[in-house]
């Protein structure tokens, strides 16, 4: 870790230890604001990949501080049946704020922070679905995303959706979702699960 990473690492440490469960949990770390560029985080091509030191170090630090601060030990207080490979360094990303379509606010602004604030958001999840379908006019992105969300459990589920900036542009310019909130509202009314 480079010295300039310390403000972000200290912020991440306040959220440790990460969640623990009998299922296969993992975490995501989303970084917004100026700190992304100050420490050289990758928000562009391969944003979720392992090829950027800042992204990788921050994610790995969260696992290490969680393991030490949480004193997690297998079969003692870490009971996950299969575990999750994403726990090695979480899914650590910097939101590509500059490429958001006009009207689409960055996550931290949606949560009430100023655009100039540096903010880290940490979430816990159980399932990761990577969309392999081709985005095309015959089967638009919002329909494909809704189909994937239907595959989640209906028991207390929620979803965090990460989209490529080009897909976000299609959602706004072609499908007419002027804000992230518009898209979220459409999904909440479209995706239903039966009790069965």
mmCIF file with all atom_site columns, N, CA, C and O in Angstrom, residues 16-52:
data_model
loop_
_atom_site.group_PDB
_atom_site.id
_atom_site.type_symbol
_atom_site.label_atom_id
_atom_site.label_alt_id
_atom_site.label_comp_id
_atom_site.label_asym_id
_atom_site.label_entity_id
_atom_site.label_seq_id
_atom_site.pdbx_PDB_ins_code
_atom_site.Cartn_x
_atom_site.Cartn_y
_atom_site.Cartn_z
_atom_site.occupancy
_atom_site.B_iso_or_equiv
_atom_site.pdbx_formal_charge
_atom_site.auth_seq_id
_atom_site.auth_comp_id
_atom_site.auth_asym_id
_atom_site.auth_atom_id
_atom_site.pdbx_PDB_model_num
ATOM 1   N N  . UNK A 1 16 ? -14.759 -2.903  8.952   1.00 0.00 ? 16 UNK A N  1
ATOM 2   C CA . UNK A 1 16 ? -14.310 -4.268  9.237   1.00 0.00 ? 16 UNK A CA 1
ATOM 3   C C  . UNK A 1 16 ? -14.813 -4.686  10.614  1.00 0.00 ? 16 UNK A C  1
ATOM 4   O O  . UNK A 1 16 ? -15.008 -3.849  11.482  1.00 0.00 ? 16 UNK A O  1
ATOM 5   N N  . UNK A 1 17 ? -15.048 -5.973  10.849  1.00 0.00 ? 17 UNK A N  1
ATOM 6   C CA . UNK A 1 17 ? -14.848 -7.050  9.886   1.00 0.00 ? 17 UNK A CA 1
ATOM 7   C C  . UNK A 1 17 ? -16.018 -7.173  8.926   1.00 0.00 ? 17 UNK A C  1
ATOM 8   O O  . UNK A 1 17 ? -17.125 -6.733  9.217   1.00 0.00 ? 17 UNK A O  1
ATOM 9   N N  . UNK A 1 18 ? -15.745 -7.803  7.782   1.00 0.00 ? 18 UNK A N  1
ATOM 10  C CA . UNK A 1 18 ? -16.802 -8.011  6.804   1.00 0.00 ? 18 UNK A CA 1
ATOM 11  C C  . UNK A 1 18 ? -17.796 -9.029  7.330   1.00 0.00 ? 18 UNK A C  1
ATOM 12  O O  . UNK A 1 18 ? -17.544 -9.715  8.321   1.00 0.00 ? 18 UNK A O  1
ATOM 13  N N  . UNK A 1 19 ? -18.934 -9.121  6.654   1.00 0.00 ? 19 UNK A N  1
ATOM 14  C CA . UNK A 1 19 ? -19.988 -10.026 7.099   1.00 0.00 ? 19 UNK A CA 1
ATOM 15  C C  . UNK A 1 19 ? -19.559 -11.480 7.073   1.00 0.00 ? 19 UNK A C  1
ATOM 16  O O  . UNK A 1 19 ? -18.698 -11.883 6.309   1.00 0.00 ? 19 UNK A O  1
ATOM 17  N N  . UNK A 1 20 ? -20.168 -12.270 7.922   1.00 0.00 ? 20 UNK A N  1
ATOM 18  C CA . UNK A 1 20 ? -19.876 -13.695 8.021   1.00 0.00 ? 20 UNK A CA 1
ATOM 19  C C  . UNK A 1 20 ? -21.206 -14.428 8.086   1.00 0.00 ? 20 UNK A C  1
ATOM 20  O O  . UNK A 1 20 ? -22.152 -13.974 8.713   1.00 0.00 ? 20 UNK A O  1
ATOM 21  N N  . UNK A 1 21 ? -21.271 -15.554 7.439   1.00 0.00 ? 21 UNK A N  1
ATOM 22  C CA . UNK A 1 21 ? -22.521 -16.301 7.358   1.00 0.00 ? 21 UNK A CA 1
ATOM 23  C C  . UNK A 1 21 ? -22.193 -17.755 7.081   1.00 0.00 ? 21 UNK A C  1
ATOM 24  O O  . UNK A 1 21 ? -21.060 -18.103 6.773   1.00 0.00 ? 21 UNK A O  1
ATOM 25  N N  . UNK A 1 22 ? -23.201 -18.603 7.157   1.00 0.00 ? 22 UNK A N  1
ATOM 26  C CA . UNK A 1 22 ? -23.002 -20.005 6.779   1.00 0.00 ? 22 UNK A CA 1
ATOM 27  C C  . UNK A 1 22 ? -23.059 -20.187 5.267   1.00 0.00 ? 22 UNK A C  1
ATOM 28  O O  . UNK A 1 22 ? -22.732 -21.233 4.753   1.00 0.00 ? 22 UNK A O  1
ATOM 29  N N  . UNK A 1 23 ? -23.505 -19.155 4.543   1.00 0.00 ? 23 UNK A N  1
ATOM 30  C CA . UNK A 1 23 ? -23.540 -19.236 3.085   1.00 0.00 ? 23 UNK A CA 1
ATOM 31  C C  . UNK A 1 23 ? -22.270 -18.608 2.508   1.00 0.00 ? 23 UNK A C  1
ATOM 32  O O  . UNK A 1 23 ? -21.353 -18.267 3.231   1.00 0.00 ? 23 UNK A O  1
ATOM 33  N N  . UNK A 1 24 ? -22.235 -18.460 1.208   1.00 0.00 ? 24 UNK A N  1
ATOM 34  C CA . UNK A 1 24 ? -21.007 -18.022 0.530   1.00 0.00 ? 24 UNK A CA 1
ATOM 35  C C  . UNK A 1 24 ? -21.002 -16.519 0.284   1.00 0.00 ? 24 UNK A C  1
ATOM 36  O O  . UNK A 1 24 ? -21.129 -16.051 -0.841  1.00 0.00 ? 24 UNK A O  1
ATOM 37  N N  . UNK A 1 25 ? -20.824 -15.752 1.325   1.00 0.00 ? 25 UNK A N  1
ATOM 38  C CA . UNK A 1 25 ? -20.859 -14.294 1.227   1.00 0.00 ? 25 UNK A CA 1
ATOM 39  C C  . UNK A 1 25 ? -19.564 -13.729 0.664   1.00 0.00 ? 25 UNK A C  1
ATOM 40  O O  . UNK A 1 25 ? -18.512 -14.330 0.785   1.00 0.00 ? 25 UNK A O  1
ATOM 41  N N  . UNK A 1 26 ? -19.696 -12.546 0.078   1.00 0.00 ? 26 UNK A N  1
ATOM 42  C CA . UNK A 1 26 ? -18.535 -11.763 -0.346  1.00 0.00 ? 26 UNK A CA 1
ATOM 43  C C  . UNK A 1 26 ? -18.909 -10.294 -0.251  1.00 0.00 ? 26 UNK A C  1
ATOM 44  O O  . UNK A 1 26 ? -20.044 -9.956  0.063   1.00 0.00 ? 26 UNK A O  1
ATOM 45  N N  . UNK A 1 27 ? -17.955 -9.442  -0.516  1.00 0.00 ? 27 UNK A N  1
ATOM 46  C CA . UNK A 1 27 ? -18.163 -8.005  -0.347  1.00 0.00 ? 27 UNK A CA 1
ATOM 47  C C  . UNK A 1 27 ? -17.816 -7.238  -1.601  1.00 0.00 ? 27 UNK A C  1
ATOM 48  O O  . UNK A 1 27 ? -17.043 -7.698  -2.436  1.00 0.00 ? 27 UNK A O  1
ATOM 49  N N  . UNK A 1 28 ? -18.388 -6.053  -1.698  1.00 0.00 ? 28 UNK A N  1
ATOM 50  C CA . UNK A 1 28 ? -18.019 -5.124  -2.751  1.00 0.00 ? 28 UNK A CA 1
ATOM 51  C C  . UNK A 1 28 ? -17.671 -3.785  -2.112  1.00 0.00 ? 28 UNK A C  1
ATOM 52  O O  . UNK A 1 28 ? -18.283 -3.387  -1.124  1.00 0.00 ? 28 UNK A O  1
ATOM 53  N N  . UNK A 1 29 ? -16.662 -3.157  -2.656  1.00 0.00 ? 29 UNK A N  1
ATOM 54  C CA . UNK A 1 29 ? -16.213 -1.854  -2.185  1.00 0.00 ? 29 UNK A CA 1
ATOM 55  C C  . UNK A 1 29 ? -16.333 -0.906  -3.369  1.00 0.00 ? 29 UNK A C  1
ATOM 56  O O  . UNK A 1 29 ? -15.710 -1.123  -4.408  1.00 0.00 ? 29 UNK A O  1
ATOM 57  N N  . UNK A 1 30 ? -17.152 0.127   -3.213  1.00 0.00 ? 30 UNK A N  1
ATOM 58  C CA . UNK A 1 30 ? -17.365 1.101   -4.291  1.00 0.00 ? 30 UNK A CA 1
ATOM 59  C C  . UNK A 1 30 ? -16.804 2.441   -3.828  1.00 0.00 ? 30 UNK A C  1
ATOM 60  O O  . UNK A 1 30 ? -17.188 2.947   -2.777  1.00 0.00 ? 30 UNK A O  1
ATOM 61  N N  . UNK A 1 31 ? -15.907 2.998   -4.607  1.00 0.00 ? 31 UNK A N  1
ATOM 62  C CA . UNK A 1 31 ? -15.243 4.251   -4.245  1.00 0.00 ? 31 UNK A CA 1
ATOM 63  C C  . UNK A 1 31 ? -15.708 5.357   -5.189  1.00 0.00 ? 31 UNK A C  1
ATOM 64  O O  . UNK A 1 31 ? -15.755 5.175   -6.406  1.00 0.00 ? 31 UNK A O  1
ATOM 65  N N  . UNK A 1 32 ? -16.078 6.479   -4.605  1.00 0.00 ? 32 UNK A N  1
ATOM 66  C CA . UNK A 1 32 ? -16.541 7.649   -5.357  1.00 0.00 ? 32 UNK A CA 1
ATOM 67  C C  . UNK A 1 32 ? -15.763 8.876   -4.948  1.00 0.00 ? 32 UNK A C  1
ATOM 68  O O  . UNK A 1 32 ? -15.182 8.933   -3.858  1.00 0.00 ? 32 UNK A O  1
ATOM 69  N N  . UNK A 1 33 ? -15.805 9.884   -5.807  1.00 0.00 ? 33 UNK A N  1
ATOM 70  C CA . UNK A 1 33 ? -15.211 11.183  -5.495  1.00 0.00 ? 33 UNK A CA 1
ATOM 71  C C  . UNK A 1 33 ? -13.758 11.289  -5.901  1.00 0.00 ? 33 UNK A C  1
ATOM 72  O O  . UNK A 1 33 ? -13.197 10.400  -6.547  1.00 0.00 ? 33 UNK A O  1
ATOM 73  N N  . UNK A 1 34 ? -13.115 12.378  -5.503  1.00 0.00 ? 34 UNK A N  1
ATOM 74  C CA . UNK A 1 34 ? -11.748 12.687  -5.943  1.00 0.00 ? 34 UNK A CA 1
ATOM 75  C C  . UNK A 1 34 ? -10.704 11.640  -5.574  1.00 0.00 ? 34 UNK A C  1
ATOM 76  O O  . UNK A 1 34 ? -9.718  11.475  -6.290  1.00 0.00 ? 34 UNK A O  1
ATOM 77  N N  . UNK A 1 35 ? -10.896 10.924  -4.466  1.00 0.00 ? 35 UNK A N  1
ATOM 78  C CA . UNK A 1 35 ? -9.880  9.955   -4.031  1.00 0.00 ? 35 UNK A CA 1
ATOM 79  C C  . UNK A 1 35 ? -9.603  8.909   -5.095  1.00 0.00 ? 35 UNK A C  1
ATOM 80  O O  . UNK A 1 35 ? -8.499  8.397   -5.209  1.00 0.00 ? 35 UNK A O  1
ATOM 81  N N  . UNK A 1 36 ? -10.604 8.627   -5.939  1.00 0.00 ? 36 UNK A N  1
ATOM 82  C CA . UNK A 1 36 ? -10.417 7.632   -7.003  1.00 0.00 ? 36 UNK A CA 1
ATOM 83  C C  . UNK A 1 36 ? -9.215  7.986   -7.877  1.00 0.00 ? 36 UNK A C  1
ATOM 84  O O  . UNK A 1 36 ? -8.370  7.147   -8.164  1.00 0.00 ? 36 UNK A O  1
ATOM 85  N N  . UNK A 1 37 ? -9.179  9.250   -8.290  1.00 0.00 ? 37 UNK A N  1
ATOM 86  C CA . UNK A 1 37 ? -8.100  9.690   -9.175  1.00 0.00 ? 37 UNK A CA 1
ATOM 87  C C  . UNK A 1 37 ? -6.820  9.980   -8.392  1.00 0.00 ? 37 UNK A C  1
ATOM 88  O O  . UNK A 1 37 ? -5.725  9.769   -8.895  1.00 0.00 ? 37 UNK A O  1
ATOM 89  N N  . UNK A 1 38 ? -6.961  10.482  -7.161  1.00 0.00 ? 38 UNK A N  1
ATOM 90  C CA . UNK A 1 38 ? -5.788  10.827  -6.356  1.00 0.00 ? 38 UNK A CA 1
ATOM 91  C C  . UNK A 1 38 ? -4.893  9.620   -6.136  1.00 0.00 ? 38 UNK A C  1
ATOM 92  O O  . UNK A 1 38 ? -3.671  9.752   -6.086  1.00 0.00 ? 38 UNK A O  1
ATOM 93  N N  . UNK A 1 39 ? -5.487  8.427   -5.973  1.00 0.00 ? 39 UNK A N  1
ATOM 94  C CA . UNK A 1 39 ? -4.669  7.236   -5.733  1.00 0.00 ? 39 UNK A CA 1
ATOM 95  C C  . UNK A 1 39 ? -4.552  6.349   -6.974  1.00 0.00 ? 39 UNK A C  1
ATOM 96  O O  . UNK A 1 39 ? -3.948  5.285   -6.920  1.00 0.00 ? 39 UNK A O  1
ATOM 97  N N  . UNK A 1 40 ? -5.138  6.787   -8.079  1.00 0.00 ? 40 UNK A N  1
ATOM 98  C CA . UNK A 1 40 ? -4.976  6.062   -9.337  1.00 0.00 ? 40 UNK A CA 1
ATOM 99  C C  . UNK A 1 40 ? -5.837  4.821   -9.487  1.00 0.00 ? 40 UNK A C  1
ATOM 100 O O  . UNK A 1 40 ? -5.419  3.855   -10.129 1.00 0.00 ? 40 UNK A O  1
ATOM 101 N N  . UNK A 1 41 ? -7.038  4.826   -8.903  1.00 0.00 ? 41 UNK A N  1
ATOM 102 C CA . UNK A 1 41 ? -7.918  3.676   -9.073  1.00 0.00 ? 41 UNK A CA 1
ATOM 103 C C  . UNK A 1 41 ? -8.395  3.584   -10.521 1.00 0.00 ? 41 UNK A C  1
ATOM 104 O O  . UNK A 1 41 ? -8.514  4.583   -11.215 1.00 0.00 ? 41 UNK A O  1
ATOM 105 N N  . UNK A 1 42 ? -8.667  2.383   -10.957 1.00 0.00 ? 42 UNK A N  1
ATOM 106 C CA . UNK A 1 42 ? -9.155  2.141   -12.302 1.00 0.00 ? 42 UNK A CA 1
ATOM 107 C C  . UNK A 1 42 ? -10.674 2.129   -12.299 1.00 0.00 ? 42 UNK A C  1
ATOM 108 O O  . UNK A 1 42 ? -11.295 1.367   -11.566 1.00 0.00 ? 42 UNK A O  1
ATOM 109 N N  . UNK A 1 43 ? -11.262 2.990   -13.142 1.00 0.00 ? 43 UNK A N  1
ATOM 110 C CA . UNK A 1 43 ? -12.715 2.997   -13.315 1.00 0.00 ? 43 UNK A CA 1
ATOM 111 C C  . UNK A 1 43 ? -13.074 2.744   -14.769 1.00 0.00 ? 43 UNK A C  1
ATOM 112 O O  . UNK A 1 43 ? -14.227 2.817   -15.143 1.00 0.00 ? 43 UNK A O  1
ATOM 113 N N  . UNK A 1 44 ? -12.070 2.434   -15.586 1.00 0.00 ? 44 UNK A N  1
ATOM 114 C CA . UNK A 1 44 ? -12.313 2.260   -17.007 1.00 0.00 ? 44 UNK A CA 1
ATOM 115 C C  . UNK A 1 44 ? -12.324 0.803   -17.411 1.00 0.00 ? 44 UNK A C  1
ATOM 116 O O  . UNK A 1 44 ? -12.921 -0.045  -16.745 1.00 0.00 ? 44 UNK A O  1
ATOM 117 N N  . UNK A 1 45 ? -11.639 0.484   -18.494 1.00 0.00 ? 45 UNK A N  1
ATOM 118 C CA . UNK A 1 45 ? -11.588 -0.875  -19.010 1.00 0.00 ? 45 UNK A CA 1
ATOM 119 C C  . UNK A 1 45 ? -11.093 -1.830  -17.925 1.00 0.00 ? 45 UNK A C  1
ATOM 120 O O  . UNK A 1 45 ? -10.142 -1.529  -17.218 1.00 0.00 ? 45 UNK A O  1
ATOM 121 N N  . UNK A 1 46 ? -11.749 -2.979  -17.794 1.00 0.00 ? 46 UNK A N  1
ATOM 122 C CA . UNK A 1 46 ? -11.385 -3.994  -16.805 1.00 0.00 ? 46 UNK A CA 1
ATOM 123 C C  . UNK A 1 46 ? -11.498 -3.460  -15.378 1.00 0.00 ? 46 UNK A C  1
ATOM 124 O O  . UNK A 1 46 ? -10.689 -3.772  -14.515 1.00 0.00 ? 46 UNK A O  1
ATOM 125 N N  . UNK A 1 47 ? -12.526 -2.652  -15.131 1.00 0.00 ? 47 UNK A N  1
ATOM 126 C CA . UNK A 1 47 ? -12.711 -1.992  -13.833 1.00 0.00 ? 47 UNK A CA 1
ATOM 127 C C  . UNK A 1 47 ? -12.837 -2.977  -12.680 1.00 0.00 ? 47 UNK A C  1
ATOM 128 O O  . UNK A 1 47 ? -12.520 -2.648  -11.542 1.00 0.00 ? 47 UNK A O  1
ATOM 129 N N  . UNK A 1 48 ? -13.327 -4.186  -12.938 1.00 0.00 ? 48 UNK A N  1
ATOM 130 C CA . UNK A 1 48 ? -13.466 -5.186  -11.882 1.00 0.00 ? 48 UNK A CA 1
ATOM 131 C C  . UNK A 1 48 ? -12.309 -6.186  -11.882 1.00 0.00 ? 48 UNK A C  1
ATOM 132 O O  . UNK A 1 48 ? -12.306 -7.126  -11.097 1.00 0.00 ? 48 UNK A O  1
ATOM 133 N N  . UNK A 1 49 ? -11.346 -5.985  -12.758 1.00 0.00 ? 49 UNK A N  1
ATOM 134 C CA . UNK A 1 49 ? -10.235 -6.927  -12.879 1.00 0.00 ? 49 UNK A CA 1
ATOM 135 C C  . UNK A 1 49 ? -9.120  -6.664  -11.878 1.00 0.00 ? 49 UNK A C  1
ATOM 136 O O  . UNK A 1 49 ? -9.129  -5.666  -11.157 1.00 0.00 ? 49 UNK A O  1
ATOM 137 N N  . UNK A 1 50 ? -8.120  -7.541  -11.859 1.00 0.00 ? 50 UNK A N  1
ATOM 138 C CA . UNK A 1 50 ? -7.042  -7.470  -10.868 1.00 0.00 ? 50 UNK A CA 1
ATOM 139 C C  . UNK A 1 50 ? -5.825  -6.672  -11.313 1.00 0.00 ? 50 UNK A C  1
ATOM 140 O O  . UNK A 1 50 ? -4.773  -6.771  -10.706 1.00 0.00 ? 50 UNK A O  1
ATOM 141 N N  . UNK A 1 51 ? -5.949  -5.860  -12.374 1.00 0.00 ? 51 UNK A N  1
ATOM 142 C CA . UNK A 1 51 ? -4.761  -5.266  -12.986 1.00 0.00 ? 51 UNK A CA 1
ATOM 143 C C  . UNK A 1 51 ? -4.411  -3.877  -12.502 1.00 0.00 ? 51 UNK A C  1
ATOM 144 O O  . UNK A 1 51 ? -3.552  -3.227  -13.072 1.00 0.00 ? 51 UNK A O  1
ATOM 145 N N  . UNK A 1 52 ? -5.061  -3.400  -11.460 1.00 0.00 ? 52 UNK A N  1
ATOM 146 C CA . UNK A 1 52 ? -4.761  -2.069  -10.944 1.00 0.00 ? 52 UNK A CA 1
ATOM 147 C C  . UNK A 1 52 ? -4.341  -2.198  -9.485  1.00 0.00 ? 52 UNK A C  1
ATOM 148 O O  . UNK A 1 52 ? -5.062  -2.785  -8.678  1.00 0.00 ? 52 UNK A O  1
#
